[in-house]
Structures are given as structure tokens and as C-alpha cells.
Short mmCIF file of C-alpha atoms and ligand atoms in Angstrom, two decimals:
data_model
loop_
_atom_site.label_atom_id
_atom_site.label_comp_id
_atom_site.label_asym_id
_atom_site.label_seq_id
_atom_site.Cartn_x
_atom_site.Cartn_y
_atom_site.Cartn_z
CA MET A 1 -12.57 -37.86 -52.33
CA ASP A 2 -16.65 -36.54 -51.70
CA SER A 3 -19.10 -39.11 -51.22
CA CYS A 4 -22.29 -39.35 -53.04
CA TYR A 5 -24.91 -40.45 -50.99
CA TYR A 6 -26.86 -37.22 -52.06
CA LYS A 7 -27.91 -39.50 -54.63
CA ASP A 8 -29.97 -41.51 -52.09
CA PHE A 9 -31.90 -38.04 -51.46
CA PRO A 10 -34.64 -37.31 -54.14
CA ALA A 11 -34.87 -34.10 -52.70
CA LEU A 12 -30.67 -33.73 -53.02
CA GLY A 13 -30.23 -35.52 -56.23
CA ALA A 14 -33.35 -33.38 -58.20
CA PHE A 15 -31.26 -30.72 -59.87
CA GLU A 16 -28.36 -33.41 -61.28
CA GLY A 17 -28.90 -33.45 -65.07
CA GLU A 18 -26.72 -35.92 -67.14
CA LEU A 19 -23.62 -33.69 -67.08
CA GLY A 20 -24.04 -33.04 -63.15
CA TYR A 21 -25.46 -30.40 -61.52
CA THR A 22 -26.60 -27.96 -64.11
CA SER A 23 -27.50 -25.09 -62.24
CA ASN A 24 -27.11 -23.73 -58.82
CA PRO A 25 -28.41 -26.79 -57.01
CA LEU A 26 -29.68 -26.79 -53.62
CA ALA A 27 -26.67 -27.07 -50.66
CA TYR A 28 -28.47 -28.06 -48.04
CA LEU A 29 -26.66 -27.21 -44.70
CA ASP A 30 -29.26 -27.03 -42.27
CA ASN A 31 -29.28 -30.78 -41.21
CA ALA A 32 -29.66 -29.99 -37.57
CA ALA A 33 -33.16 -28.72 -38.08
CA THR A 34 -34.01 -31.48 -40.22
CA THR A 35 -32.68 -33.66 -42.68
CA HIS A 36 -33.51 -34.95 -45.71
CA LYS A 37 -35.10 -38.32 -46.36
CA PRO A 38 -33.86 -41.42 -48.69
CA SER A 39 -35.98 -42.81 -51.45
CA ILE A 40 -35.83 -46.19 -49.21
CA VAL A 41 -37.85 -44.37 -46.53
CA LEU A 42 -40.26 -42.64 -49.05
CA GLN A 43 -40.41 -45.94 -50.39
CA THR A 44 -41.55 -47.64 -47.34
CA VAL A 45 -44.18 -45.11 -45.95
CA GLU A 46 -45.79 -45.12 -49.04
CA GLY A 47 -45.85 -48.49 -49.67
CA TYR A 48 -47.38 -48.65 -46.30
CA TYR A 49 -50.44 -46.60 -47.30
CA ARG A 50 -50.57 -48.43 -50.81
CA GLU A 51 -50.41 -52.12 -49.68
CA CYS A 52 -51.71 -52.05 -45.89
CA ASN A 53 -52.72 -49.07 -44.14
CA ALA A 54 -54.76 -50.83 -40.97
CA ASN A 55 -55.11 -49.56 -37.40
CA PRO A 56 -52.95 -51.64 -35.43
CA TYR A 57 -54.09 -53.95 -32.61
CA ARG A 58 -57.70 -53.15 -33.27
CA GLY A 59 -58.45 -55.67 -35.74
CA THR A 60 -58.12 -59.66 -36.51
CA TYR A 61 -58.37 -59.05 -40.48
CA ARG A 62 -54.60 -59.68 -41.91
CA THR A 63 -53.72 -55.99 -42.67
CA SER A 64 -54.77 -54.95 -39.55
CA VAL A 65 -52.43 -57.83 -37.96
CA ALA A 66 -49.60 -56.88 -40.38
CA SER A 67 -49.97 -53.05 -39.19
CA THR A 68 -49.56 -54.44 -35.82
CA GLN A 69 -46.26 -56.71 -36.44
CA LEU A 70 -45.00 -53.82 -38.27
CA TYR A 71 -45.27 -51.20 -35.61
CA GLU A 72 -43.83 -53.31 -33.25
CA GLY A 73 -41.24 -54.68 -35.43
CA SER A 74 -40.26 -51.37 -35.65
CA ARG A 75 -40.03 -51.05 -31.97
CA SER A 76 -37.59 -53.41 -31.67
CA ILE A 77 -35.29 -52.23 -34.48
CA VAL A 78 -35.33 -48.66 -32.52
CA ALA A 79 -34.28 -50.76 -29.21
CA HIS A 80 -31.43 -52.44 -30.88
CA PHE A 81 -30.38 -49.15 -32.58
CA ILE A 82 -29.74 -47.72 -29.28
CA GLY A 83 -28.68 -50.73 -27.06
CA ALA A 84 -32.13 -50.97 -25.08
CA ASP A 85 -35.03 -53.46 -25.07
CA ALA A 86 -38.51 -53.02 -26.76
CA ASP A 87 -40.45 -52.78 -23.76
CA GLU A 88 -38.37 -49.44 -22.82
CA ILE A 89 -39.48 -47.77 -26.04
CA VAL A 90 -42.31 -45.50 -26.31
CA PHE A 91 -43.31 -43.90 -29.81
CA THR A 92 -44.01 -40.34 -29.22
CA ARG A 93 -44.35 -37.14 -32.23
CA ASN A 94 -40.83 -36.09 -31.40
CA ALA A 95 -38.02 -35.50 -28.96
CA THR A 96 -40.11 -32.61 -27.63
CA GLU A 97 -42.99 -34.75 -26.83
CA SER A 98 -40.55 -37.33 -25.31
CA LEU A 99 -39.09 -34.91 -22.79
CA ASN A 100 -42.55 -33.42 -21.69
CA LEU A 101 -43.51 -37.23 -21.41
CA VAL A 102 -40.42 -37.63 -19.01
CA ALA A 103 -41.72 -34.09 -17.18
CA TYR A 104 -45.26 -34.89 -16.81
CA SER A 105 -45.10 -38.93 -15.86
CA TYR A 106 -42.37 -38.71 -13.94
CA ALA A 107 -40.83 -35.47 -12.55
CA LEU A 108 -44.30 -33.61 -11.42
CA ASP A 109 -44.77 -36.92 -9.39
CA THR A 110 -41.00 -37.14 -8.00
CA LEU A 111 -39.50 -33.92 -7.41
CA ALA A 112 -40.69 -31.45 -4.00
CA PRO A 113 -39.46 -28.27 -3.07
CA GLY A 114 -35.60 -28.04 -2.37
CA ASP A 115 -34.80 -30.51 -5.36
CA GLU A 116 -32.86 -29.24 -8.29
CA ILE A 117 -32.59 -30.07 -11.60
CA VAL A 118 -29.35 -29.62 -13.36
CA LEU A 119 -28.64 -28.64 -17.17
CA PRO A 120 -26.37 -26.66 -19.24
CA ILE A 121 -27.32 -23.39 -19.96
CA SER A 122 -26.79 -24.24 -23.82
CA GLU A 123 -29.62 -26.64 -23.70
CA HIS A 124 -32.70 -26.55 -26.63
CA HIS A 125 -35.91 -24.77 -25.56
CA SER A 126 -37.34 -28.44 -25.52
CA ASN A 127 -34.90 -29.46 -22.41
CA LEU A 128 -35.05 -26.20 -20.56
CA VAL A 129 -38.90 -24.83 -20.71
CA VAL A 130 -40.13 -28.05 -19.72
CA TRP A 131 -38.03 -28.02 -16.67
CA GLN A 132 -38.82 -24.56 -15.58
CA HIS A 133 -42.13 -25.82 -15.92
CA VAL A 134 -41.80 -28.46 -13.26
CA CYS A 135 -39.84 -26.41 -11.20
CA GLU A 136 -43.09 -23.86 -11.18
CA LYS A 137 -45.38 -26.95 -10.07
CA THR A 138 -43.30 -28.79 -7.77
CA GLY A 139 -41.14 -25.69 -6.23
CA ALA A 140 -37.79 -27.69 -6.96
CA LYS A 141 -35.14 -25.20 -8.61
CA LEU A 142 -32.91 -25.11 -11.97
CA VAL A 143 -29.18 -25.12 -11.45
CA TYR A 144 -27.12 -24.21 -14.69
CA MET A 145 -24.01 -25.74 -15.72
CA ARG A 146 -21.98 -23.35 -17.51
CA PRO A 147 -19.86 -24.51 -21.04
CA ASP A 148 -16.23 -22.75 -21.34
CA GLU A 149 -15.47 -20.89 -23.91
CA ASN A 150 -14.37 -23.75 -26.17
CA GLY A 151 -18.33 -25.11 -25.73
CA ARG A 152 -16.89 -27.57 -23.36
CA LEU A 153 -18.53 -28.85 -19.78
CA ARG A 154 -15.70 -29.34 -17.71
CA ASP A 155 -15.24 -31.78 -14.66
CA GLU A 156 -15.20 -28.86 -11.90
CA GLU A 157 -18.57 -27.67 -13.54
CA ILE A 158 -20.02 -30.86 -13.33
CA GLU A 159 -18.74 -31.85 -9.96
CA GLN A 160 -19.90 -28.18 -8.39
CA LYS A 161 -23.39 -28.04 -10.04
CA ILE A 162 -24.55 -31.72 -9.43
CA THR A 163 -24.79 -31.51 -5.68
CA GLY A 164 -27.10 -34.22 -3.28
CA ALA A 165 -29.86 -31.80 -4.10
CA ALA A 166 -29.79 -32.91 -7.60
CA LYS A 167 -33.03 -35.38 -8.75
CA ILE A 168 -32.49 -34.68 -12.21
CA VAL A 169 -29.72 -33.78 -14.70
CA ALA A 170 -30.85 -33.46 -18.26
CA CYS A 171 -28.39 -33.09 -20.58
CA ALA A 172 -28.07 -32.97 -24.85
CA HIS A 173 -25.61 -35.44 -25.80
CA VAL A 174 -24.63 -33.09 -28.63
CA SER A 175 -25.27 -29.38 -28.50
CA ASN A 176 -27.58 -27.78 -31.16
CA VAL A 177 -25.64 -24.72 -31.18
CA LEU A 178 -22.20 -25.12 -29.63
CA GLY A 179 -21.79 -28.60 -31.44
CA SER A 180 -20.01 -29.99 -28.79
CA VAL A 181 -20.32 -33.65 -27.59
CA PHE A 182 -20.98 -33.40 -24.07
CA PRO A 183 -18.90 -35.81 -21.20
CA ILE A 184 -22.25 -37.75 -20.43
CA GLU A 185 -20.43 -40.70 -18.96
CA LYS A 186 -18.99 -38.55 -16.17
CA ILE A 187 -22.44 -36.63 -15.98
CA VAL A 188 -24.04 -40.10 -15.32
CA GLU A 189 -21.32 -41.07 -12.91
CA LYS A 190 -21.71 -37.99 -10.80
CA ALA A 191 -25.89 -37.72 -11.12
CA HIS A 192 -26.06 -41.42 -10.27
CA SER A 193 -23.45 -41.11 -7.58
CA VAL A 194 -25.89 -38.51 -5.77
CA GLY A 195 -28.93 -40.56 -6.66
CA ALA A 196 -30.28 -38.17 -9.61
CA VAL A 197 -31.67 -39.54 -12.80
CA VAL A 198 -30.28 -38.61 -16.37
CA VAL A 199 -32.47 -37.72 -18.91
CA LEU A 200 -30.17 -37.38 -22.39
CA ASP A 201 -31.74 -35.46 -25.41
CA CYS A 202 -30.34 -37.61 -28.27
CA ALA A 203 -31.61 -35.24 -30.92
CA GLN A 204 -28.62 -34.09 -32.40
CA SER A 205 -26.40 -37.33 -31.95
CA ALA A 206 -28.75 -40.16 -32.70
CA ALA A 207 -28.19 -39.69 -36.52
CA HIS A 208 -24.26 -39.03 -36.06
CA LEU A 209 -23.26 -41.11 -33.44
CA PRO A 210 -23.53 -44.65 -32.68
CA LEU A 211 -25.69 -44.63 -29.32
CA ASP A 212 -25.48 -47.52 -26.74
CA LEU A 213 -27.84 -46.53 -24.09
CA SER A 214 -26.95 -49.25 -21.71
CA ALA A 215 -23.57 -48.81 -21.84
CA LEU A 216 -24.28 -45.21 -21.17
CA ASP A 217 -26.01 -46.04 -18.64
CA VAL A 218 -28.96 -42.98 -18.88
CA ASP A 219 -32.22 -43.37 -17.23
CA PHE A 220 -34.20 -41.65 -20.18
CA ALA A 221 -33.05 -40.66 -23.71
CA ALA A 222 -34.80 -38.68 -26.32
CA PHE A 223 -34.81 -38.19 -30.08
CA SER A 224 -36.88 -37.12 -33.39
CA GLY A 225 -36.95 -39.43 -36.38
CA HIS A 226 -36.66 -36.24 -38.58
CA LYS A 227 -33.36 -35.29 -38.13
CA LEU A 228 -32.34 -39.48 -38.33
CA TYR A 229 -33.63 -39.10 -42.10
CA ALA A 230 -37.00 -40.63 -41.25
CA PRO A 231 -40.58 -38.90 -41.66
CA MET A 232 -41.61 -35.81 -39.46
CA GLY A 233 -44.08 -37.00 -36.50
CA ILE A 234 -42.37 -40.16 -35.27
CA GLY A 235 -40.22 -39.76 -31.95
CA VAL A 236 -38.62 -42.16 -29.50
CA LEU A 237 -38.63 -41.99 -25.64
CA PHE A 238 -36.29 -44.42 -23.96
CA ALA A 239 -37.00 -45.16 -20.24
CA LYS A 240 -35.02 -47.68 -18.29
CA ARG A 241 -37.66 -50.45 -17.25
CA GLU A 242 -38.32 -50.11 -13.95
CA LEU A 243 -38.87 -46.22 -14.13
CA LEU A 244 -41.33 -46.67 -16.98
CA GLY A 245 -43.28 -49.10 -14.61
CA GLN A 246 -43.57 -46.18 -12.33
CA MET A 247 -44.52 -43.76 -14.69
CA LYS A 248 -48.29 -42.52 -14.68
CA PRO A 249 -50.05 -41.84 -18.04
CA PHE A 250 -49.85 -38.51 -19.60
CA LEU A 251 -52.51 -39.19 -22.58
CA PHE A 252 -55.71 -41.04 -21.98
CA GLY A 253 -57.78 -42.92 -24.32
CA GLY A 254 -57.90 -45.89 -26.55
CA GLU A 255 -55.12 -48.46 -26.86
CA MET A 256 -53.39 -47.75 -23.59
CA ILE A 257 -55.97 -49.33 -21.02
CA ASP A 258 -55.98 -52.53 -19.61
CA GLU A 259 -59.99 -52.33 -18.56
CA VAL A 260 -62.27 -49.49 -18.46
CA ARG A 261 -65.04 -49.42 -15.73
CA GLU A 262 -67.63 -46.51 -15.35
CA TYR A 263 -65.68 -44.68 -12.77
CA ARG A 264 -62.32 -45.89 -13.05
CA SER A 265 -59.77 -47.80 -15.29
CA THR A 266 -56.62 -49.62 -15.69
CA PHE A 267 -54.02 -48.92 -17.65
CA GLU A 268 -51.60 -51.31 -19.82
CA ASN A 269 -47.90 -52.05 -18.67
CA GLY A 270 -45.11 -50.96 -20.76
CA PRO A 271 -44.84 -48.76 -23.56
CA LYS A 272 -48.39 -48.99 -24.86
CA ARG A 273 -49.60 -46.96 -21.85
CA PHE A 274 -48.32 -43.82 -23.21
CA GLU A 275 -49.29 -44.24 -26.51
CA ALA A 276 -53.02 -43.56 -26.31
CA GLY A 277 -54.94 -43.43 -29.80
CA THR A 278 -53.98 -44.50 -33.05
CA PRO A 279 -50.19 -44.14 -33.37
CA ASN A 280 -47.93 -43.45 -36.48
CA VAL A 281 -47.58 -46.70 -37.88
CA ALA A 282 -45.98 -45.55 -41.09
CA GLY A 283 -43.85 -42.73 -39.12
CA ALA A 284 -42.01 -45.95 -36.82
CA LEU A 285 -41.73 -47.89 -40.20
CA GLY A 286 -39.91 -45.02 -41.66
CA LEU A 287 -37.76 -44.71 -38.69
CA ALA A 288 -36.89 -48.60 -38.83
CA THR A 289 -35.89 -48.16 -42.37
CA ALA A 290 -33.83 -45.12 -42.17
CA ILE A 291 -32.18 -47.00 -39.05
CA ASP A 292 -31.63 -49.97 -41.03
CA TYR A 293 -30.59 -47.33 -44.13
CA VAL A 294 -27.89 -45.28 -41.64
CA GLN A 295 -26.80 -48.74 -40.27
CA ARG A 296 -26.05 -50.52 -43.97
CA ILE A 297 -23.81 -47.30 -44.25
CA GLY A 298 -22.14 -47.86 -40.50
CA PHE A 299 -21.37 -45.12 -38.01
CA ASP A 300 -17.67 -45.47 -39.25
CA GLU A 301 -18.25 -44.40 -42.63
CA ILE A 302 -20.73 -41.76 -41.80
CA GLY A 303 -17.98 -40.78 -39.07
CA ARG A 304 -15.51 -40.38 -41.45
CA VAL A 305 -17.53 -38.54 -44.11
CA GLU A 306 -18.95 -35.96 -41.23
CA ARG A 307 -15.19 -35.39 -39.63
CA GLN A 308 -14.04 -34.69 -43.03
CA LEU A 309 -16.74 -32.34 -44.05
CA ALA A 310 -16.31 -30.13 -40.52
CA THR A 311 -12.64 -30.09 -40.78
CA HIS A 312 -12.98 -28.63 -44.06
CA LEU A 313 -15.70 -26.21 -42.99
CA LEU A 314 -13.69 -25.01 -39.93
CA ASP A 315 -10.41 -24.72 -41.23
CA GLY A 316 -12.38 -22.28 -44.08
CA MET A 317 -14.05 -20.29 -41.38
CA ARG A 318 -11.30 -19.70 -39.16
CA ALA A 319 -9.35 -18.59 -42.36
CA ILE A 320 -11.97 -15.60 -42.92
CA ASP A 321 -11.62 -12.62 -41.23
CA SER A 322 -14.35 -11.59 -39.10
CA VAL A 323 -16.16 -14.74 -38.65
CA ARG A 324 -16.67 -15.99 -35.10
CA ILE A 325 -17.53 -19.33 -34.65
CA ILE A 326 -19.50 -19.78 -31.21
CA GLY A 327 -17.74 -22.80 -29.45
CA ASN A 328 -14.66 -25.01 -30.28
CA PRO A 329 -13.59 -23.49 -33.72
CA TYR A 330 -11.05 -26.86 -34.13
CA ALA A 331 -12.60 -30.51 -35.51
CA THR A 332 -12.02 -32.24 -32.37
CA LEU A 333 -13.46 -35.60 -31.93
CA ASP A 334 -15.43 -33.96 -29.02
CA ARG A 335 -17.40 -31.49 -31.25
CA THR A 336 -19.72 -32.62 -34.46
CA GLY A 337 -19.97 -30.64 -37.59
CA VAL A 338 -22.88 -28.20 -36.30
CA VAL A 339 -21.22 -24.86 -36.46
CA ALA A 340 -23.04 -21.53 -35.27
CA PHE A 341 -21.09 -18.16 -36.09
CA THR A 342 -21.87 -14.71 -36.76
CA VAL A 343 -19.81 -12.44 -39.35
CA ASP A 344 -18.84 -8.96 -37.76
CA GLY A 345 -20.56 -6.20 -39.39
CA ALA A 346 -23.51 -8.26 -40.74
CA HIS A 347 -27.06 -9.17 -39.25
CA PRO A 348 -27.26 -13.20 -38.95
CA GLN A 349 -30.72 -12.87 -40.86
CA ASP A 350 -28.83 -10.75 -44.12
CA ILE A 351 -25.99 -13.63 -43.85
CA ALA A 352 -28.89 -16.21 -44.52
CA LEU A 353 -30.58 -14.26 -47.15
CA VAL A 354 -27.37 -14.12 -49.20
CA LEU A 355 -26.51 -17.32 -48.54
CA ASP A 356 -30.32 -18.20 -49.79
CA GLY A 357 -29.54 -16.35 -53.08
CA GLU A 358 -27.48 -18.63 -53.88
CA ASN A 359 -29.42 -21.60 -52.75
CA ILE A 360 -27.47 -22.33 -49.74
CA ALA A 361 -29.65 -23.10 -46.80
CA ILE A 362 -28.61 -22.54 -43.35
CA ARG A 363 -30.26 -21.81 -39.88
CA THR A 364 -30.40 -18.04 -38.29
CA GLY A 365 -31.79 -17.20 -35.02
CA SER A 366 -31.27 -18.71 -31.62
CA HIS A 367 -31.80 -22.34 -32.81
CA CYS A 368 -34.11 -22.44 -29.48
CA ALA A 369 -31.40 -21.77 -27.07
CA GLN A 370 -32.04 -18.22 -26.09
CA PRO A 371 -30.36 -18.80 -22.92
CA LEU A 372 -27.37 -19.70 -24.11
CA HIS A 373 -27.21 -16.88 -26.75
CA ARG A 374 -27.70 -14.22 -24.05
CA SER A 375 -25.32 -15.77 -21.96
CA LEU A 376 -22.55 -15.03 -24.62
CA GLY A 377 -24.46 -11.44 -25.11
CA LEU A 378 -25.58 -12.31 -28.50
CA GLU A 379 -29.60 -12.06 -30.08
CA SER A 380 -28.96 -14.69 -32.54
CA SER A 381 -26.60 -16.41 -34.79
CA CYS A 382 -25.92 -17.96 -38.01
CA ARG A 383 -25.79 -22.17 -37.42
CA VAL A 384 -24.33 -24.50 -40.57
CA SER A 385 -24.90 -28.20 -39.73
CA PRO A 386 -23.48 -30.67 -42.86
CA CYS A 387 -23.96 -34.32 -42.76
CA PHE A 388 -22.87 -37.32 -44.47
CA TYR A 389 -24.76 -36.65 -47.77
CA ASN A 390 -23.04 -33.22 -48.06
CA THR A 391 -19.83 -32.44 -50.28
CA THR A 392 -17.00 -30.36 -49.90
CA ALA A 393 -18.13 -28.61 -52.97
CA GLU A 394 -21.22 -27.30 -51.11
CA ILE A 395 -18.94 -26.06 -48.33
CA ASP A 396 -16.73 -24.57 -50.73
CA ARG A 397 -20.00 -22.68 -51.83
CA PHE A 398 -20.97 -21.73 -48.46
CA LEU A 399 -17.37 -20.12 -47.53
CA ASP A 400 -17.07 -18.58 -50.78
CA THR A 401 -20.34 -16.62 -50.32
CA ILE A 402 -19.32 -15.96 -46.80
CA GLU A 403 -15.83 -14.32 -47.90
CA SER A 404 -17.83 -12.47 -50.40
CA VAL A 405 -20.17 -11.13 -47.74
CA ARG A 406 -16.76 -9.99 -45.75
CA ARG A 407 -15.57 -8.28 -48.83
CA THR A 408 -18.86 -6.17 -49.30
CA ILE A 409 -18.90 -5.50 -45.61
CA SER A 410 -15.19 -4.11 -45.13
CA ARG A 411 -15.61 -1.95 -48.81
CA ARG A 412 -18.71 -0.56 -47.36
CA ILE A 413 -16.50 0.13 -44.14
CA MET A 414 -13.62 1.32 -46.23
CA ALA A 415 -16.20 3.74 -47.95
CA VAL A 416 -17.31 5.23 -44.99
CA PHE A 417 -13.87 5.10 -43.27
CA PRO A 418 -11.49 5.96 -46.01
N1 PMP B 501 -33.34 -30.92 -28.70
C1 PMP B 501 -32.19 -30.75 -29.46
C2 PMP B 501 -30.53 -30.59 -29.12
C3 PMP B 501 -32.75 -30.24 -30.54
O1 PMP B 501 -31.52 -29.92 -31.46
C4 PMP B 501 -34.10 -30.04 -31.40
C5 PMP B 501 -34.51 -29.52 -32.55
N2 PMP B 501 -33.98 -28.67 -33.01
C6 PMP B 501 -34.96 -30.63 -30.06
C7 PMP B 501 -34.36 -30.90 -29.16
C8 PMP B 501 -36.16 -30.91 -30.48
O2 PMP B 501 -36.59 -31.39 -31.35
P1 PMP B 501 -38.30 -31.79 -32.07
O3 PMP B 501 -38.40 -30.52 -32.60
O4 PMP B 501 -38.03 -32.63 -33.28
O5 PMP B 501 -39.05 -32.20 -30.80
#
């Protein structure tokens, strides 16, 4: 039986008439790019601006104090959600900014020629280009781990690539192309055994898997609110307290200072040192509300629904001739429902356009993972990424449309080569 969580999301329920779906409703299957927002998040953000809207920390009047409390309360909720303490959570704009913060405030001051930054070739550009920049500035070198044909990072690859020269291991928890859940415990164990820190990109995992960063023992972790049912423009960096304490500020200005003299200043300790300027209070509050929403449903339930959808999707895709799934074609515990694919004889852009004609939203392009695509001999692919508010009926519409694309292509081929 399908769940009906989509009813919590006004952008998805908007097409539903009294008798159910009346026309060709939006099948939103691009959740790896961004998720929709439940009503409770929209109401909270609007309510904040209607009823509070004051600059936090700066005023002594009651709405300013309330704003400070809401912002700091959100920090505590985020911390609890990922198994961290509030003084280890920095609010940023998104995962990209969080990763840049690690690069600028930690890596640039720490790395030297001969050091290595190790990462999977499948990383999103946000967790790859920034390390190229660090290498250019410090003389360190990038070393790539290569997932196997099933999208898995094998133990031997981890053992061979993470050597004594490694100072940083940067890795996605879940790949945004392969859907693989990488073996983070193994990576952390190996990285720490050679004295490297681990930067975990949780952009694709925070909404789908329970995260316990203290159990995983990663040193840094990043994610974006907008892929977790929260507004765009709010992100999170987790950094272990002792590492955060060593890091120099990245942006300078109001609220990150301790004391400012004419020619030099001292800075706040803790997360505020990295949050210069007026923060995104409504975004933080929206994120805390989205987390509360997710926790009320629970990851057991979210996992159950998403596994069911992934199984249905992958079973259906495997059954269509000429569909090539990138990575593991089976729904196993070490893969999520993010599925990149190509269809023989059709350009990914054309497939996405045909799907859009049916009001089915998927992603096409390199998904910000050009090195991975190039290593697979591809320029681009399609990517379908359901989440718990999707239904098997939507997956069926997607599969039916792909099947009709396949039939059209084989008719054309038959016409040319009868
Ligand atoms: N890492 C991964 C694995 C992602 O999928 C994404 C977003 N596609 C990012 C990082 C960057 O997220 P954002 O654009 O929100 O900063």
C-alpha cells in the first residue's frame, strides 16, 4: 500500500481534486536535487516573519531575544539530530559553503607539499573542485578512489589509496549519481589509522538515513537543508569541537568578533566565529521544523517506504531493454533510490523532455559529477530519485514513459534497418 505523505506537501497535493488526481499531476522524482517542503515548514517560516522578525543577538527587546532563542534552539535540534553537540554546529548557506569552510579555514592552513587528499572519483563537484583549489594553493595532491562497476568502494581500494601521506579523506556518505552508501566506518578507521581527518558529505544521506556522527567518528560533516524538506539557503557544517577551535575565520564582520580595535580584532569562540553577518534565522527554524517532521515519521518508516520504492523502480528499470543503470542495479541495503541511467539510442536530454511532457520531473546532465561520467565514458545521464512522499503509481508512470521511449527508438531502428 502506498503511503500518502505527499498530502503534507502543498506543491505535490495541489493537483488533487475531490476524486483524487484529476489530470496529469506532477510526479516529482528529482529529490536528490532538492525536496519539496511540508506545510508545517512553510507555516513556520511565514510565522517567523509575521510574528517575530528581529535581528538576533543585537537587540535587548523581546522579539530580538526571541529570535536569538529560536536560532540557538534550532542549532540544538540540528545537533541532536546528527549525534553532535550544539557548539559543533555551524550554520552556513548549504553543503557547498560548509565544504568550502573546511577547505579555507582548516585545509589551507594545515596541508603542505607531499600531503594527499583522498576522495572517490564519484564525488559531487562541491566536494571535489574545492579540494583541487586546496591542492593548487598548498602543493598537496589529489588521490582518487575508484568505485567498482557496482558503485561500491572495495576494501582494497580504501586500503591502497589511503596511505601515510593522506591528510584529508573527503567522501560522500551517499553518492548523488551511484546511489551507493559508502562504507564510512571502514574509511574512518583507515583514515584515522594514518592520521588523516574525514570530511563526510551528507548532502544525500541526511534525509534518508539516521546519522550518528559521534558513532561514525567523522571529523567534519556537511549537508544542506533544502534536500531535507527545509528551505533553500540554510546548510550545516559539523566540526569536532577541537578542530573547530583551531580553525581561523573564513568571513569577517559583525557578530563573529570578540573585540575590535583600530588595527586588530579578536574573535568569538565556537560556531559564531564562522557566522559573520545577520544569520538566516527563518532558514534555521525551517530546518529545525523539517527535522522535527522527519523525526515524527521516523527513519524506520522513511527507510521502509523508500526501500519499497527503490525496489519497485529498479525491478522495473531492469526489465526494460536498453536501459542501462549506472552502479548497482539491485535494491540492496548499501544503495538508496537515487538511480542514474541511460537509454540506448536516446540522448538523456531528450528522455528528460519526454518525461517532462508527462509532467514527470527527473534530472539530466552530469549531476555535478563530470569526473565520474568521464571515467564511465559518458558525457551525461538521466537521474531519477524518489523519496518517501512519492508513490508506486508515480514510479509506474515513469517506467511506462521510459518503455514508450524504448518502443519509439526500436520502431525507428526497424524503419532504418528493417
Ligand atoms: N554533495 C552532494 C553529494 C550533492 O548531491 C549536492 C547537491 N546536489 C551537494 C554536495 C551540494 O549541495 P548544495 O548545492 O545544496 O550546496
